[in-house]
CSV table of C-alpha atoms in Angstrom, one decimal:
chain,number,residue,atom,x,y,z
A,1,MET,CA,3.6,-19.4,19.0
A,2,LEU,CA,0.0,-18.4,19.5
A,3,GLY,CA,-0.9,-21.6,17.8
A,4,LYS,CA,-3.2,-22.7,20.3
A,5,THR,CA,-4.9,-19.5,20.8
A,6,TYR,CA,-5.8,-18.9,17.3
A,7,GLU,CA,-6.6,-22.8,16.8
A,8,ARG,CA,-10.3,-22.6,15.8
A,9,GLU,CA,-9.5,-19.7,13.1
A,10,ASN,CA,-9.2,-21.0,9.2
A,11,CYS,CA,-7.9,-17.3,8.3
A,12,SER,CA,-4.4,-16.4,6.9
A,13,ALA,CA,-4.4,-13.3,9.2
A,14,ALA,CA,-4.7,-15.5,12.1
A,15,ARG,CA,-2.2,-17.9,10.9
A,16,THR,CA,0.1,-15.2,10.1
A,17,LEU,CA,-0.6,-13.8,13.7
A,18,GLU,CA,0.4,-17.2,15.1
A,19,GLN,CA,3.9,-17.1,13.8
A,20,VAL,CA,4.5,-13.1,14.2
A,21,GLY,CA,2.0,-12.2,16.7
A,22,GLU,CA,3.7,-12.3,19.9
A,23,ARG,CA,5.3,-9.3,21.5
A,24,TRP,CA,8.3,-7.8,19.7
A,25,SER,CA,8.2,-10.3,16.8
A,26,LEU,CA,7.2,-7.8,14.2
A,27,LEU,CA,9.9,-5.4,15.6
A,28,ILE,CA,12.7,-7.9,15.4
A,29,VAL,CA,11.7,-8.6,11.7
A,30,ARG,CA,11.6,-4.9,11.1
A,31,ASP,CA,15.2,-4.5,12.7
A,32,ALA,CA,16.2,-7.5,10.2
A,33,LEU,CA,14.7,-5.9,7.2
A,34,PHE,CA,15.5,-2.2,7.9
A,35,ARG,CA,18.2,-1.7,10.3
A,36,GLY,CA,20.5,-4.5,9.1
A,37,ARG,CA,20.4,-6.3,12.6
A,38,ARG,CA,21.8,-10.1,12.5
A,39,ARG,CA,23.8,-10.8,15.6
A,40,PHE,CA,22.0,-11.7,18.6
A,41,VAL,CA,23.8,-8.9,20.8
A,42,ASP,CA,22.5,-6.3,18.0
A,43,PHE,CA,19.0,-7.2,18.4
A,44,GLN,CA,19.3,-7.2,22.0
A,45,ARG,CA,21.1,-3.5,21.9
A,46,SER,CA,18.5,-2.1,19.7
A,47,LEU,CA,15.4,-3.5,21.0
A,48,GLY,CA,16.4,-3.8,25.1
A,49,LEU,CA,14.8,-7.1,25.2
A,50,ALA,CA,15.7,-9.5,27.8
A,51,THR,CA,17.8,-12.4,26.7
A,52,ASN,CA,15.2,-15.3,27.3
A,53,VAL,CA,12.4,-13.3,25.4
A,54,LEU,CA,14.8,-12.6,22.7
A,55,THR,CA,16.2,-16.1,22.6
A,56,ALA,CA,12.1,-17.5,22.5
A,57,ARG,CA,11.4,-15.3,19.5
A,58,LEU,CA,14.6,-16.1,17.4
A,59,ASP,CA,14.1,-19.9,18.3
A,60,ALA,CA,10.5,-19.7,17.2
A,61,PHE,CA,11.5,-17.8,13.9
A,62,VAL,CA,14.2,-20.4,13.1
A,63,ALA,CA,11.7,-23.2,13.8
A,64,ALA,CA,9.2,-21.5,11.7
A,65,GLY,CA,11.5,-20.9,8.5
A,66,ILE,CA,11.3,-17.2,9.0
A,67,MET,CA,15.0,-16.7,9.9
A,68,GLU,CA,18.1,-19.0,9.3
A,69,ARG,CA,20.7,-19.3,11.9
A,70,GLY,CA,24.5,-18.9,11.1
A,71,THR,CA,27.7,-18.5,12.7
A,72,TYR,CA,29.5,-15.3,12.2
A,73,SER,CA,32.8,-16.2,14.1
A,74,SER,CA,34.7,-19.4,15.2
A,75,HIS,CA,32.9,-19.3,18.4
A,76,GLU,CA,30.2,-21.4,17.8
A,77,ASP,CA,27.4,-19.4,20.3
A,78,HIS,CA,28.1,-16.5,18.2
A,79,TYR,CA,25.3,-16.9,15.9
A,80,GLU,CA,23.8,-14.5,13.4
A,81,TYR,CA,20.0,-14.7,12.3
A,82,LEU,CA,19.2,-14.1,8.8
A,83,LEU,CA,15.8,-13.6,7.3
A,84,THR,CA,14.9,-16.2,4.9
A,85,ASP,CA,12.4,-15.4,1.8
A,86,LYS,CA,9.4,-16.0,4.1
A,87,GLY,CA,10.7,-13.7,6.5
A,88,ARG,CA,11.6,-11.1,4.0
A,89,ASP,CA,8.1,-11.3,2.5
A,90,LEU,CA,6.9,-10.0,6.0
A,91,ALA,CA,8.0,-6.3,4.7
A,92,PRO,CA,4.6,-5.2,3.5
A,93,VAL,CA,3.1,-6.3,7.0
A,94,VAL,CA,5.8,-3.9,8.6
A,95,ILE,CA,5.1,-1.1,5.9
A,96,ALA,CA,1.6,-1.4,6.4
A,97,LEU,CA,2.0,-1.2,10.3
A,98,THR,CA,4.4,1.7,9.9
A,99,ALA,CA,2.0,3.5,7.6
A,100,TRP,CA,-0.9,3.5,10.0
A,101,GLY,CA,1.2,4.5,13.1
A,102,ASP,CA,2.5,7.4,10.8
A,103,ARG,CA,-1.0,8.6,10.1
A,104,TRP,CA,-2.6,8.0,13.4
A,105,GLY,CA,0.2,8.0,16.0
A,106,ALA,CA,2.8,10.1,15.2
A,107,PRO,CA,2.1,13.6,16.5
A,108,ASN,CA,5.7,15.0,15.4
A,109,GLY,CA,5.8,13.5,11.8
A,110,PRO,CA,6.9,10.3,10.9
A,111,PRO,CA,10.0,9.3,12.8
A,112,ILE,CA,11.1,7.3,9.8
A,113,VAL,CA,10.2,7.2,6.1
A,114,TYR,CA,10.8,4.7,3.9
A,115,ARG,CA,12.1,5.6,0.3
A,116,HIS,CA,12.3,3.8,-3.2
A,117,THR,CA,15.9,3.6,-3.8
A,118,GLY,CA,17.0,5.8,-6.4
A,119,CYS,CA,13.8,7.4,-7.4
A,120,GLY,CA,13.5,8.7,-3.6
A,121,GLY,CA,9.6,8.4,-3.7
A,122,GLN,CA,7.9,7.5,-0.4
A,123,VAL,CA,6.7,3.7,-0.1
A,124,PRO,CA,3.1,3.6,1.0
A,125,ALA,CA,1.3,0.4,1.4
A,126,ALA,CA,-1.1,1.1,-1.4
A,127,MET,CA,-3.8,-1.7,-1.9
A,128,VAL,CA,-3.8,-2.7,-5.5
A,129,CYS,CA,-6.1,-4.8,-7.8
A,130,GLY,CA,-4.3,-7.7,-9.2
A,131,ARG,CA,-7.0,-7.3,-12.3
A,132,CYS,CA,-7.7,-4.0,-13.0
A,133,ASP,CA,-4.3,-2.6,-11.4
A,134,GLN,CA,-6.4,0.3,-9.7
A,135,THR,CA,-6.0,1.3,-6.3
A,136,VAL,CA,-8.5,-0.4,-4.0
A,137,GLN,CA,-10.5,1.2,-1.4
A,138,VAL,CA,-11.8,-0.8,1.7
A,139,GLU,CA,-15.4,0.0,0.4
A,140,SER,CA,-14.6,-1.9,-2.7
A,141,ILE,CA,-13.3,-5.1,-1.3
A,142,GLU,CA,-15.6,-8.1,-1.1
A,143,THR,CA,-14.6,-11.5,0.7
A,144,GLN,CA,-15.5,-15.0,-1.0
A,145,PRO,CA,-14.6,-18.4,0.3
A,146,GLY,CA,-11.4,-19.5,-1.2
A,147,PRO,CA,-10.0,-23.1,-2.2
A,148,GLY,CA,-8.9,-23.6,1.6
A,149,ALA,CA,-12.1,-22.7,3.0
A,150,GLY,CA,-13.9,-25.0,5.6
A,151,THR,CA,-14.9,-25.0,9.0
A,152,GLY,CA,-14.2,-21.6,10.6
A,153,THR,CA,-14.0,-19.5,7.7
A,154,ALA,CA,-15.8,-16.2,7.3
A,155,ALA,CA,-18.6,-16.0,5.6
A,156,ALA,CA,-18.7,-13.8,2.1
A,157,GLY,CA,-18.9,-10.1,3.2
A,158,ARG,CA,-17.7,-6.6,2.1
A,159,GLY,CA,-16.2,-3.8,4.1
A,160,LYS,CA,-19.2,-1.7,4.2
A,161,SER,CA,-19.1,2.3,3.6
A,162,ARG,CA,-21.9,3.2,6.2
A,163,GLY,CA,-21.7,6.7,4.3
A,164,ARG,CA,-18.5,7.5,6.0
A,165,ARG,CA,-15.6,9.2,4.8
A,166,GLN,CA,-13.1,7.1,3.0
A,167,PRO,CA,-10.1,6.0,5.0
A,168,ARG,CA,-7.3,8.7,4.4
A,169,ALA,CA,-4.9,6.5,2.8
A,170,ALA,CA,-7.5,5.5,0.0
A,171,ALA,CA,-8.5,8.9,0.0
A,172,GLN,CA,-5.0,10.4,-1.1
A,173,SER,CA,-4.2,11.4,-4.4
A,174,ARG,CA,-2.6,8.8,-6.5
A,175,PRO,CA,-1.5,9.8,-10.0
A,176,THR,CA,-1.8,7.4,-13.2
A,177,ARG,CA,0.3,4.4,-12.6
A,178,ALA,CA,3.5,3.8,-15.0
A,179,SER,CA,5.2,0.2,-15.8
A,180,ARG,CA,6.3,-1.8,-13.0
A,181,ARG,CA,9.8,-2.0,-12.0
B,1,MET,CA,-2.3,-1.4,25.6
B,2,LEU,CA,1.1,-2.2,25.0
B,3,GLY,CA,2.5,1.3,25.6
B,4,LYS,CA,4.9,0.3,28.4
B,5,THR,CA,6.2,-2.5,26.5
B,6,TYR,CA,7.3,-0.5,23.3
B,7,GLU,CA,8.0,2.7,25.4
B,8,ARG,CA,11.4,3.4,24.5
B,9,GLU,CA,10.6,3.2,20.5
B,10,ASN,CA,10.2,6.1,18.6
B,11,CYS,CA,8.8,3.8,15.7
B,12,SER,CA,5.3,3.9,14.0
B,13,ALA,CA,5.1,0.3,13.4
B,14,ALA,CA,5.9,-0.2,17.3
B,15,ARG,CA,3.0,2.6,18.0
B,16,THR,CA,0.5,0.6,16.0
B,17,LEU,CA,1.3,-2.7,17.7
B,18,GLU,CA,0.7,-0.5,21.0
B,19,GLN,CA,-3.0,0.0,19.9
B,20,VAL,CA,-3.7,-3.3,17.9
B,21,GLY,CA,-0.8,-5.6,19.0
B,22,GLU,CA,-2.8,-7.3,21.9
B,23,ARG,CA,-3.9,-10.8,21.0
B,24,TRP,CA,-7.4,-10.9,19.2
B,25,SER,CA,-7.3,-7.1,18.2
B,26,LEU,CA,-6.7,-7.1,14.5
B,27,LEU,CA,-8.9,-10.4,14.3
B,28,ILE,CA,-11.6,-8.2,15.9
B,29,VAL,CA,-10.7,-5.4,13.3
B,30,ARG,CA,-11.0,-8.0,10.7
B,31,ASP,CA,-14.6,-9.1,11.8
B,32,ALA,CA,-15.7,-5.5,11.9
B,33,LEU,CA,-14.2,-4.7,8.4
B,34,PHE,CA,-15.0,-8.0,6.5
B,35,ARG,CA,-17.6,-9.9,8.3
B,36,GLY,CA,-20.0,-7.0,9.3
B,37,ARG,CA,-19.7,-7.7,12.8
B,38,ARG,CA,-20.8,-4.9,14.7
B,39,ARG,CA,-22.8,-6.3,18.3
B,40,PHE,CA,-20.8,-7.6,21.3
B,41,VAL,CA,-22.5,-10.8,21.0
B,42,ASP,CA,-21.7,-11.1,17.1
B,43,PHE,CA,-17.9,-10.5,18.1
B,44,GLN,CA,-17.9,-13.1,20.7
B,45,ARG,CA,-19.8,-15.8,18.8
B,46,SER,CA,-17.5,-15.2,15.8
B,47,LEU,CA,-14.3,-15.5,17.8
B,48,GLY,CA,-15.1,-17.4,20.7
B,49,LEU,CA,-13.8,-15.0,23.3
B,50,ALA,CA,-14.0,-14.7,26.7
B,51,THR,CA,-16.2,-11.9,27.7
B,52,ASN,CA,-13.5,-10.1,29.9
B,53,VAL,CA,-11.2,-10.3,27.1
B,54,LEU,CA,-13.2,-9.1,24.4
B,55,THR,CA,-14.6,-6.3,26.7
B,56,ALA,CA,-11.1,-5.1,27.4
B,57,ARG,CA,-10.3,-5.0,23.7
B,58,LEU,CA,-13.4,-2.9,22.6
B,59,ASP,CA,-13.0,-0.6,25.4
B,60,ALA,CA,-9.4,0.0,24.2
B,61,PHE,CA,-10.5,0.4,20.7
B,62,VAL,CA,-13.0,2.9,22.0
B,63,ALA,CA,-10.6,4.7,24.0
B,64,ALA,CA,-7.9,4.8,21.2
B,65,GLY,CA,-10.6,6.4,18.8
B,66,ILE,CA,-10.5,3.1,16.5
B,67,MET,CA,-14.3,2.2,17.3
B,68,GLU,CA,-17.1,3.9,18.5
B,69,ARG,CA,-19.7,2.8,20.5
B,70,GLY,CA,-23.5,3.1,19.8
B,71,THR,CA,-26.3,1.3,21.1
B,72,TYR,CA,-28.6,-0.7,18.5
B,73,SER,CA,-31.7,-1.0,20.7
B,74,SER,CA,-33.6,0.5,23.6
B,75,HIS,CA,-31.4,-1.7,26.2
B,76,GLU,CA,-28.8,0.6,26.9
B,77,ASP,CA,-26.4,-2.2,27.4
B,78,HIS,CA,-26.9,-3.6,24.0
B,79,TYR,CA,-23.8,-1.7,22.2
B,80,GLU,CA,-22.8,-1.7,18.8
B,81,TYR,CA,-19.2,-1.3,18.1
B,82,LEU,CA,-18.4,0.6,14.6
B,83,LEU,CA,-14.8,1.3,13.2
B,84,THR,CA,-13.9,4.8,12.8
B,85,ASP,CA,-12.0,6.0,9.6
B,86,LYS,CA,-9.0,5.4,11.9
B,87,GLY,CA,-9.9,1.6,12.5
B,88,ARG,CA,-11.2,1.4,8.9
B,89,ASP,CA,-7.7,2.5,7.7
B,90,LEU,CA,-6.2,-0.9,9.4
B,91,ALA,CA,-7.5,-2.6,6.3
B,92,PRO,CA,-4.0,-2.7,4.8
B,93,VAL,CA,-2.6,-4.3,7.7
B,94,VAL,CA,-5.3,-6.9,7.9
B,95,ILE,CA,-4.6,-7.5,4.0
B,96,ALA,CA,-0.9,-7.6,4.5
B,97,LEU,CA,-1.3,-10.3,7.3
B,98,THR,CA,-3.7,-12.5,5.1
B,99,ALA,CA,-1.3,-12.3,1.8
B,100,TRP,CA,1.6,-13.6,4.0
B,101,GLY,CA,-0.4,-16.5,5.5
B,102,ASP,CA,-1.9,-17.3,2.3
B,103,ARG,CA,1.5,-17.6,0.7
B,104,TRP,CA,3.3,-19.1,3.6
B,105,GLY,CA,0.5,-20.9,5.8
B,106,ALA,CA,-2.3,-22.1,4.0
B,107,PRO,CA,-1.6,-25.6,2.7
B,108,ASN,CA,-5.1,-26.0,1.1
B,109,GLY,CA,-5.0,-22.6,-0.6
B,110,PRO,CA,-6.6,-19.5,0.8
B,111,PRO,CA,-9.6,-19.9,3.0
B,112,ILE,CA,-10.9,-16.4,1.8
B,113,VAL,CA,-10.0,-14.2,-1.0
B,114,TYR,CA,-10.5,-10.4,-1.2
B,115,ARG,CA,-11.7,-9.4,-4.3
B,116,HIS,CA,-12.4,-6.0,-6.1
B,117,THR,CA,-16.3,-5.4,-6.1
B,118,GLY,CA,-17.1,-5.4,-9.7
B,119,CYS,CA,-13.8,-5.9,-11.5
B,120,GLY,CA,-13.4,-9.1,-9.5
B,121,GLY,CA,-9.7,-9.0,-9.5
B,122,GLN,CA,-7.7,-10.1,-6.1
B,123,VAL,CA,-6.7,-7.5,-3.8
B,124,PRO,CA,-2.9,-8.0,-2.8
B,125,ALA,CA,-0.8,-6.0,-0.6
B,126,ALA,CA,1.3,-4.4,-3.1
B,127,MET,CA,4.2,-1.9,-2.2
B,128,VAL,CA,3.7,1.0,-4.5
B,129,CYS,CA,6.0,4.1,-4.9
B,130,GLY,CA,4.6,7.3,-4.2
B,131,ARG,CA,6.6,9.1,-6.8
B,132,CYS,CA,7.1,6.7,-9.7
B,133,ASP,CA,4.2,4.6,-9.2
B,134,GLN,CA,6.1,1.5,-9.5
B,135,THR,CA,5.8,-1.9,-7.5
B,136,VAL,CA,8.7,-1.8,-5.1
B,137,GLN,CA,10.8,-4.8,-3.9
B,138,VAL,CA,12.0,-4.9,-0.3
B,139,GLU,CA,15.8,-4.6,-1.6
B,140,SER,CA,14.9,-1.2,-3.1
B,141,ILE,CA,13.6,0.5,0.2
B,142,GLU,CA,16.0,3.0,2.2
B,143,THR,CA,14.9,4.3,5.3
B,144,GLN,CA,15.6,7.7,6.3
B,145,PRO,CA,15.1,9.8,9.4
B,146,GLY,CA,11.7,11.7,9.3
B,147,PRO,CA,10.3,14.7,10.9
B,148,GLY,CA,9.6,13.0,13.8
B,149,ALA,CA,12.8,11.5,14.4
B,150,GLY,CA,14.4,11.7,17.8
B,151,THR,CA,16.0,9.4,20.3
B,152,GLY,CA,15.3,5.8,19.5
B,153,THR,CA,14.8,6.3,16.1
B,154,ALA,CA,16.5,3.8,13.6
B,155,ALA,CA,19.3,4.9,12.0
B,156,ALA,CA,19.2,5.0,8.1
B,157,GLY,CA,19.6,1.7,6.5
B,158,ARG,CA,17.9,-0.6,4.0
B,159,GLY,CA,16.4,-3.9,2.9
B,160,LYS,CA,19.6,-5.8,1.8
B,161,SER,CA,19.5,-8.3,-0.8
B,162,ARG,CA,22.2,-10.8,-0.2
B,163,GLY,CA,21.8,-12.2,-3.1
B,164,ARG,CA,18.6,-14.0,-2.2
B,165,ARG,CA,15.7,-14.7,-4.4
B,166,GLN,CA,13.1,-11.8,-4.4
B,167,PRO,CA,10.1,-12.2,-2.2
B,168,ARG,CA,7.4,-14.0,-3.9
B,169,ALA,CA,5.0,-11.2,-3.7
B,170,ALA,CA,7.5,-8.7,-5.3
B,171,ALA,CA,8.5,-11.2,-8.0
B,172,GLN,CA,4.9,-11.7,-9.0
B,173,SER,CA,3.8,-10.5,-12.4
B,174,ARG,CA,2.2,-6.9,-12.5
B,175,PRO,CA,1.0,-5.4,-15.5
B,176,THR,CA,1.0,-1.8,-16.5
B,177,ARG,CA,-1.3,0.2,-14.1
B,178,ALA,CA,-4.4,2.1,-15.0
B,179,SER,CA,-5.8,4.9,-13.4
B,180,ARG,CA,-6.7,5.0,-9.9
B,181,ARG,CA,-10.5,4.4,-8.8
């Protein structure tokens, strides 16, 4: 999709944007994840997209293994589009985009809240350390070359604090964690 | 930036994409967050962007309050661009994009790993419940109208499981959590 645009980037964020960085792509994923959309006409009604644009996005998702195409009726042109595991794994991206928009672009408050089924708690996009299991602030993140490093990879660095206030998300209170579900 | 494109969407993810959804926008934020880039020429060298494209992106970031423009020398045209709190708060978005690309688009392994300073643990983008503090799988997320709901807001729904395997991120082992940093 944006392959040629980010060609010289050896970066996983860039590779993700190559597959889901086109306009409307992540909103199509959002609709599939959280609004139960499957059929072409449902996506089209929900998003108000031109047929050619929606066709291009869905075809690209199928080609990339993000969605699978099935048929929901005997009319072979009545396709439905289902997220694969690869597609469903984009949920943290959608949630992170939503959390930022809620904080910085929702003057009337969040239009939608994501809640943990059963418990009812709100689902934010916390950054949690895989080793010590603490919530991580951006000032406490360093980058290092990984096994796939090579030409075009970022030099090691860190999120510098520069004495600024902590990002609001990181500054929010977070109680002691319980066991994982 | 994409305001007119997503105009009818009352959705925080769409509002975020309006501000950072243009090509290169999130990679500029990545470079500012984790590669220490500040000066126009540094972003340009790092990303290989045309001057007019980079100018448009940085100007839009300043207009949106995502970056602040300062001068780093006596030449008034030598600007540096510093992320504001609003801009730094995009870190979870960049990390979530990176985590997905690492899992699904890095055949040689991650080019870069994000590590928690000191502890050295890898920083993933876990979805954690704000109430019960458990790691949340996409199947356990419901959406509800929030205070900013109105025309164009998604109907309530949930991430349906359809009996598929759990997304790999959610299926990863996560030990009991310690206190927050």
